[in-house]
Coordinates of C-alpha atoms and ligand atoms in Angstrom, one line a residue:
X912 CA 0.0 0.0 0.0
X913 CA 1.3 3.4 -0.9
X914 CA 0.5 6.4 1.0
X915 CA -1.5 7.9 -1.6
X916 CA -4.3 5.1 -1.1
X917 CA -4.4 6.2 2.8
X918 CA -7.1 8.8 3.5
X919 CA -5.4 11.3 5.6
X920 CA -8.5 12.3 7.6
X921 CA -9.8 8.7 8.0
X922 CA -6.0 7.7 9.4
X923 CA -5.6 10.4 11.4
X924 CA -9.4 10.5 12.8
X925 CA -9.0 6.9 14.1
X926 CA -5.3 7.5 15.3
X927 CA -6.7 10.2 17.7
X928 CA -10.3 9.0 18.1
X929 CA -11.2 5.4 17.8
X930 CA -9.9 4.1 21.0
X931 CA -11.8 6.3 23.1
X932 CA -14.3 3.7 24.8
X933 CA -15.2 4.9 27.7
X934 CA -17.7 7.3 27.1
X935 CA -19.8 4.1 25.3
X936 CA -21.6 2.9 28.0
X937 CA -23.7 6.1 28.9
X938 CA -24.6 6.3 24.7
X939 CA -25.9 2.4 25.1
X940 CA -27.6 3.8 28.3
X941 CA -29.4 6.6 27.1
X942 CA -30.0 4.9 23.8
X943 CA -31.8 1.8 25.0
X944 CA -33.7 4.4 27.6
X945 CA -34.5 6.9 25.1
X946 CA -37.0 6.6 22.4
X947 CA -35.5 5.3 18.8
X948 CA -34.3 6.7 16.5
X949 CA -30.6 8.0 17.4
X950 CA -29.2 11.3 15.4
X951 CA -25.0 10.7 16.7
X952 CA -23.7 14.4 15.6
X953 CA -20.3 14.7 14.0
X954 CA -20.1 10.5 14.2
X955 CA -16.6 10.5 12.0
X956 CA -16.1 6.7 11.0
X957 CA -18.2 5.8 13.5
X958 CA -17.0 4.9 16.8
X959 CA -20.1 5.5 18.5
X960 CA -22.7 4.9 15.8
X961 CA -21.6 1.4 15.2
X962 CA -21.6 0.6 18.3
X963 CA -25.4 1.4 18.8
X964 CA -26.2 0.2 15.7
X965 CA -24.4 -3.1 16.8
X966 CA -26.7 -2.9 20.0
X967 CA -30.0 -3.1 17.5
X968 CA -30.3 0.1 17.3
X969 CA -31.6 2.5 14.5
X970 CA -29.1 5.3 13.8
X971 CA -28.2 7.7 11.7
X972 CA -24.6 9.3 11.7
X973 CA -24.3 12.5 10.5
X974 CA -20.6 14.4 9.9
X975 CA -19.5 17.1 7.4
X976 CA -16.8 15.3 6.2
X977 CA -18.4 12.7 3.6
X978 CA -15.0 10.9 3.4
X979 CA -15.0 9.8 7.1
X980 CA -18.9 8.5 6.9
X981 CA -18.1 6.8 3.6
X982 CA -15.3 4.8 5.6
X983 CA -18.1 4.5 8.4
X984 CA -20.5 2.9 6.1
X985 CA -17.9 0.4 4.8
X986 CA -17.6 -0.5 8.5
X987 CA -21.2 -0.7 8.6
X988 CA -21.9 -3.5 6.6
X989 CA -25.3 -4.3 6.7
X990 CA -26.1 -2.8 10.0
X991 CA -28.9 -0.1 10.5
X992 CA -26.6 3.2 10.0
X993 CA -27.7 5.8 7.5
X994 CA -25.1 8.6 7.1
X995 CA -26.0 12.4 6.4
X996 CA -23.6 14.6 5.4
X997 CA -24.2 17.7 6.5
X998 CA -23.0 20.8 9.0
X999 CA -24.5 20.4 12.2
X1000 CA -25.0 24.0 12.6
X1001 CA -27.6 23.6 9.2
X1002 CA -29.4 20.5 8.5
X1003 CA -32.8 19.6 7.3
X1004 CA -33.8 16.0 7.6
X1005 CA -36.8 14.4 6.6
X1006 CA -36.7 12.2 10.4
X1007 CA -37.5 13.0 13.7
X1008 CA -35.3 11.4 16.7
X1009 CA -35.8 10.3 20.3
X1010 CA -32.0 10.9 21.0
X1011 CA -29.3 13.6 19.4
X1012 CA -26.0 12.6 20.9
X1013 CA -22.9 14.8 20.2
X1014 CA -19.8 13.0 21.8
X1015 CA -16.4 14.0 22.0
X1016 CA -16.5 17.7 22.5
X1017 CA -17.7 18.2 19.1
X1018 CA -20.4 20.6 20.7
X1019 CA -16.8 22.6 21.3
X1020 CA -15.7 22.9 17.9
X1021 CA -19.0 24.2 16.1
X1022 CA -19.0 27.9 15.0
X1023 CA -22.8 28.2 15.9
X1024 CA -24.0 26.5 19.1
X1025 CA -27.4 28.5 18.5
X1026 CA -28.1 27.3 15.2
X1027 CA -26.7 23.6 16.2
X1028 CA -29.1 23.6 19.4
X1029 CA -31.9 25.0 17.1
X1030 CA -31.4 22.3 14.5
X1031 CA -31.3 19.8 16.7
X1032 CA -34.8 20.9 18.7
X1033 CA -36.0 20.9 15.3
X1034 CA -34.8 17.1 14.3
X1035 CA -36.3 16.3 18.3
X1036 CA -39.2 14.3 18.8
X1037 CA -41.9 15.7 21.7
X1038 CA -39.3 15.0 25.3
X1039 CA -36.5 13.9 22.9
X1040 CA -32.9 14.2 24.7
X1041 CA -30.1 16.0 23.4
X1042 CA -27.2 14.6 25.0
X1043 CA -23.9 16.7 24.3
X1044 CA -20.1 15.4 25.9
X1045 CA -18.3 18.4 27.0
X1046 CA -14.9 19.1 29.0
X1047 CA -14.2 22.5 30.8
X1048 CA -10.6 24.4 30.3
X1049 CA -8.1 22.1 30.6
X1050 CA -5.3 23.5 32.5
X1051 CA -2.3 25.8 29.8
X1052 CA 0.4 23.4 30.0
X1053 CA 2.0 25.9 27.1
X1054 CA 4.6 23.9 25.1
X1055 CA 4.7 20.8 27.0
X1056 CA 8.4 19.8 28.5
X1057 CA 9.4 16.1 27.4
X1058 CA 8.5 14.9 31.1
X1059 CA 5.3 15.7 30.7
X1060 CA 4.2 14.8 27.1
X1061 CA 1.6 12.2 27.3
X1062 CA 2.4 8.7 24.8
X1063 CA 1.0 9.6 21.6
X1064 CA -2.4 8.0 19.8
X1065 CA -1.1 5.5 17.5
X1066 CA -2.1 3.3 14.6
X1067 CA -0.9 1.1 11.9
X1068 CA -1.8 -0.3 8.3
X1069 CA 0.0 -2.2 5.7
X1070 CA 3.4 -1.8 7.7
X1071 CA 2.8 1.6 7.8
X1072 CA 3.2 3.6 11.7
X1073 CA 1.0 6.5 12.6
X1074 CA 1.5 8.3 15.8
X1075 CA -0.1 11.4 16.9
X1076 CA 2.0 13.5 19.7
X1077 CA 0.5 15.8 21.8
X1078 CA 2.7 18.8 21.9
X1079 CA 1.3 21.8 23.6
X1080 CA -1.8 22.7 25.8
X1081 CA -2.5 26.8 25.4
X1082 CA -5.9 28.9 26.3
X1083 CA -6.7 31.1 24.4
X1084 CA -9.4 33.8 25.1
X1085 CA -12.1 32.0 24.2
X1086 CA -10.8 28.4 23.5
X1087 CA -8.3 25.9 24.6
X1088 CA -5.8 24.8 21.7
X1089 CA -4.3 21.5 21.6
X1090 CA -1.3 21.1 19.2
X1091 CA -0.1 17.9 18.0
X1092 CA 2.4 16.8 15.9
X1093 CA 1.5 13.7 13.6
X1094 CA 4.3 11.8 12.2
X1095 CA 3.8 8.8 9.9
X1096 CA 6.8 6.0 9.4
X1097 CA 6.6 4.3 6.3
X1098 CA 7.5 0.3 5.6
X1099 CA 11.3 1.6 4.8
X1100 CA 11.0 3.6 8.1
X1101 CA 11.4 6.9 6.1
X1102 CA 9.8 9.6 8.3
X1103 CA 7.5 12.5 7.6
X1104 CA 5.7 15.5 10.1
X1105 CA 3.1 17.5 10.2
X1106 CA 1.3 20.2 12.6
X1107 CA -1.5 19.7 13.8
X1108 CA -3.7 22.3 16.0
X1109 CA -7.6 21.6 17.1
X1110 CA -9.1 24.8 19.5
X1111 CA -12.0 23.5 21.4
X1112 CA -14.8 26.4 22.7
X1113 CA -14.7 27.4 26.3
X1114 CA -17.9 25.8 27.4
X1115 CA -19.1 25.0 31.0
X1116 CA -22.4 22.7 31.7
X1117 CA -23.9 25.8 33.0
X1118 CA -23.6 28.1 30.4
X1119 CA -24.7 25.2 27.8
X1120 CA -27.9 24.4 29.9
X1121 CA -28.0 28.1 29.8
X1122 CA -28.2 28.2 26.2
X1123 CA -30.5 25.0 25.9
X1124 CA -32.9 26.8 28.3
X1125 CA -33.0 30.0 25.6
X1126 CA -33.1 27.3 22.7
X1127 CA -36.7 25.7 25.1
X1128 CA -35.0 22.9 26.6
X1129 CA -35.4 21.6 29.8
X1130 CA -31.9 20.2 31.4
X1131 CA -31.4 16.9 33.0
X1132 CA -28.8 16.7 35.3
X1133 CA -25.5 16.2 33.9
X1134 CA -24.1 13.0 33.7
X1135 CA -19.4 12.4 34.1
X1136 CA -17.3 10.5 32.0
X1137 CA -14.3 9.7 34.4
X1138 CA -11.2 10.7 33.0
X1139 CA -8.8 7.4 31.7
X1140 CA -5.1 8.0 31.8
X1141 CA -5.4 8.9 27.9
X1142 CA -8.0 10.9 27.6
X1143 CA -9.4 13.7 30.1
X1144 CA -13.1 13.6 31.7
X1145 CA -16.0 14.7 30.3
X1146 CA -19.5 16.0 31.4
X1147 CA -22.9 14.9 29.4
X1148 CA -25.0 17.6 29.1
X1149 CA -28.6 16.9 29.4
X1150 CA -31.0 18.4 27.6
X1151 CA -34.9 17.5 27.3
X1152 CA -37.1 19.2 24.3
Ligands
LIG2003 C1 -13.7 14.7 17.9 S1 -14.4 14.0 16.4 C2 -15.6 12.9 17.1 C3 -15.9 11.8 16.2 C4 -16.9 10.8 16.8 N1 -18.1 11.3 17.2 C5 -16.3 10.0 18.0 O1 -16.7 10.3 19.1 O2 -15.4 9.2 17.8 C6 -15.4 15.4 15.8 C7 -16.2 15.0 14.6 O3 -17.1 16.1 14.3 C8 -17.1 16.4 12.9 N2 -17.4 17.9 12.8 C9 -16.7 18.9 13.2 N3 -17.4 20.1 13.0 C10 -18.5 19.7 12.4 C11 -19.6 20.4 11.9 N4 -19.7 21.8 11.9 N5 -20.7 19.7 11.4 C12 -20.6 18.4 11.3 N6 -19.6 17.6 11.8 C13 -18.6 18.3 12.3 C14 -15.7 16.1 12.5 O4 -15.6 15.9 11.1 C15 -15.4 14.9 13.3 O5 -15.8 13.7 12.6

């Protein structure tokens, strides 16, 4: 396998997503409590939609990047996943859902959390849950010394390496930005970097309940994701239409 015939984001995606696991018990929870079907926001190749879907139940996986849901409905198949490509700020779907999920601090990273939560009232059946994983500043390491870097994600295919480093922990005025280099080692070990940077909103649980309250939900109270010793903690915020 060449490198060309890697999709970058689908490598890189599942390098620093896919073995995130322990947030998937409370989505099987409030999934098999919650009324079908299940709208999983910014599902990427799946991690979370599959997983339902593996559990029976009807999902559909929506994500602006098409390449990453055509990779999740490879992995699908023949399970009940449809996948909508689509901003999550601005979509319009002909289905109306018991449960929106938004894992992994996506929440964080959209540029409209009003038009998201108005969207995603709109997609809500009557006392549908919106159910949104978010983490509060993490603390501004700055460029992180070599003590304190954390292993990186890694990953592998067709002899080649993939390893994602974090490299630096900074707050900003209005988001936290977590740089990471990503380095990929080919078969004949030859070596190549690139920069990565992700900046993830300043959000509390109040001030999203806030903002769910203005939007006409009703919050539940939050649920915690304990922190793992690769990944940090996470609160669930609850919010009922
Ligand atoms: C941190 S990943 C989480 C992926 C997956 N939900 C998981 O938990 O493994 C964030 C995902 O949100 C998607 N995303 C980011 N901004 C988006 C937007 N505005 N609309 C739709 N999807 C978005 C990205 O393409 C990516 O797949």
């Amino acid at each position: 396998m060449s490198a060309a015939t890697f999709s970058p984001l689908v490598v890189w995606h599942d390098v620093e997503c896919g073995g995130y696991r322990a947030d998937l018990p409370l989505w099987r929870e409030l999934a098999a409590a919650e009324a079908e079907p299940v709208l999983d926001v910014g599902a990427g190749t799946g991690r979370v939609a599959l997983d339902l879907a593996r559990a029976g139940h009807d999902v559909t996986a929506l994500d602006r990047e098409p390449e990453l849901l055509d990779e999740l409905g490879r992995r699908a198949s023949g399970l009940p996943v449809d996948t909508v490509v689509a901003d999550a700020s601005d979509f319009s779907l002909p289905r109306r859902f018991g449960l929106v999920i938004v894992p992994m601090q996506t929440v964080q990273l959209l540029p409209s959390r009003t038009r998201f939560l108005a969207a995603a009232g709109a997609h809500l059946l009557p006392r549908g849950l919106l159910a949104a994983a978010i983490t509060g500043a993490l603390e501004d390491f700055g460029e992180l010394e070599d003590e304190l870097l954390p292993d990186p994600d890694v990953g592998a295919a067709a002899g080649w390496r993939f390893e994602s480093q974090p490299t630096a922990v900074r707050a900003l005025p209005a988001a936290t930005r977590i740089e990471r280099v990503r380095r990929s080692i080919a078969p004949d070990g030859r070596v190549t970097e690139e920069d990565d940077a992700t900046e993830l909103a300043h959000l509390t649980v109040a001030q999203l309940e806030a903002e769910g309250r203005t939007a006409g939900f009703v919050p539940e109270p939050a649920r915690l994701i304990a922190a793992t010793t690769e990944h940090v903690g996470a609160e669930v915020v609850l919010l009922r239409a």
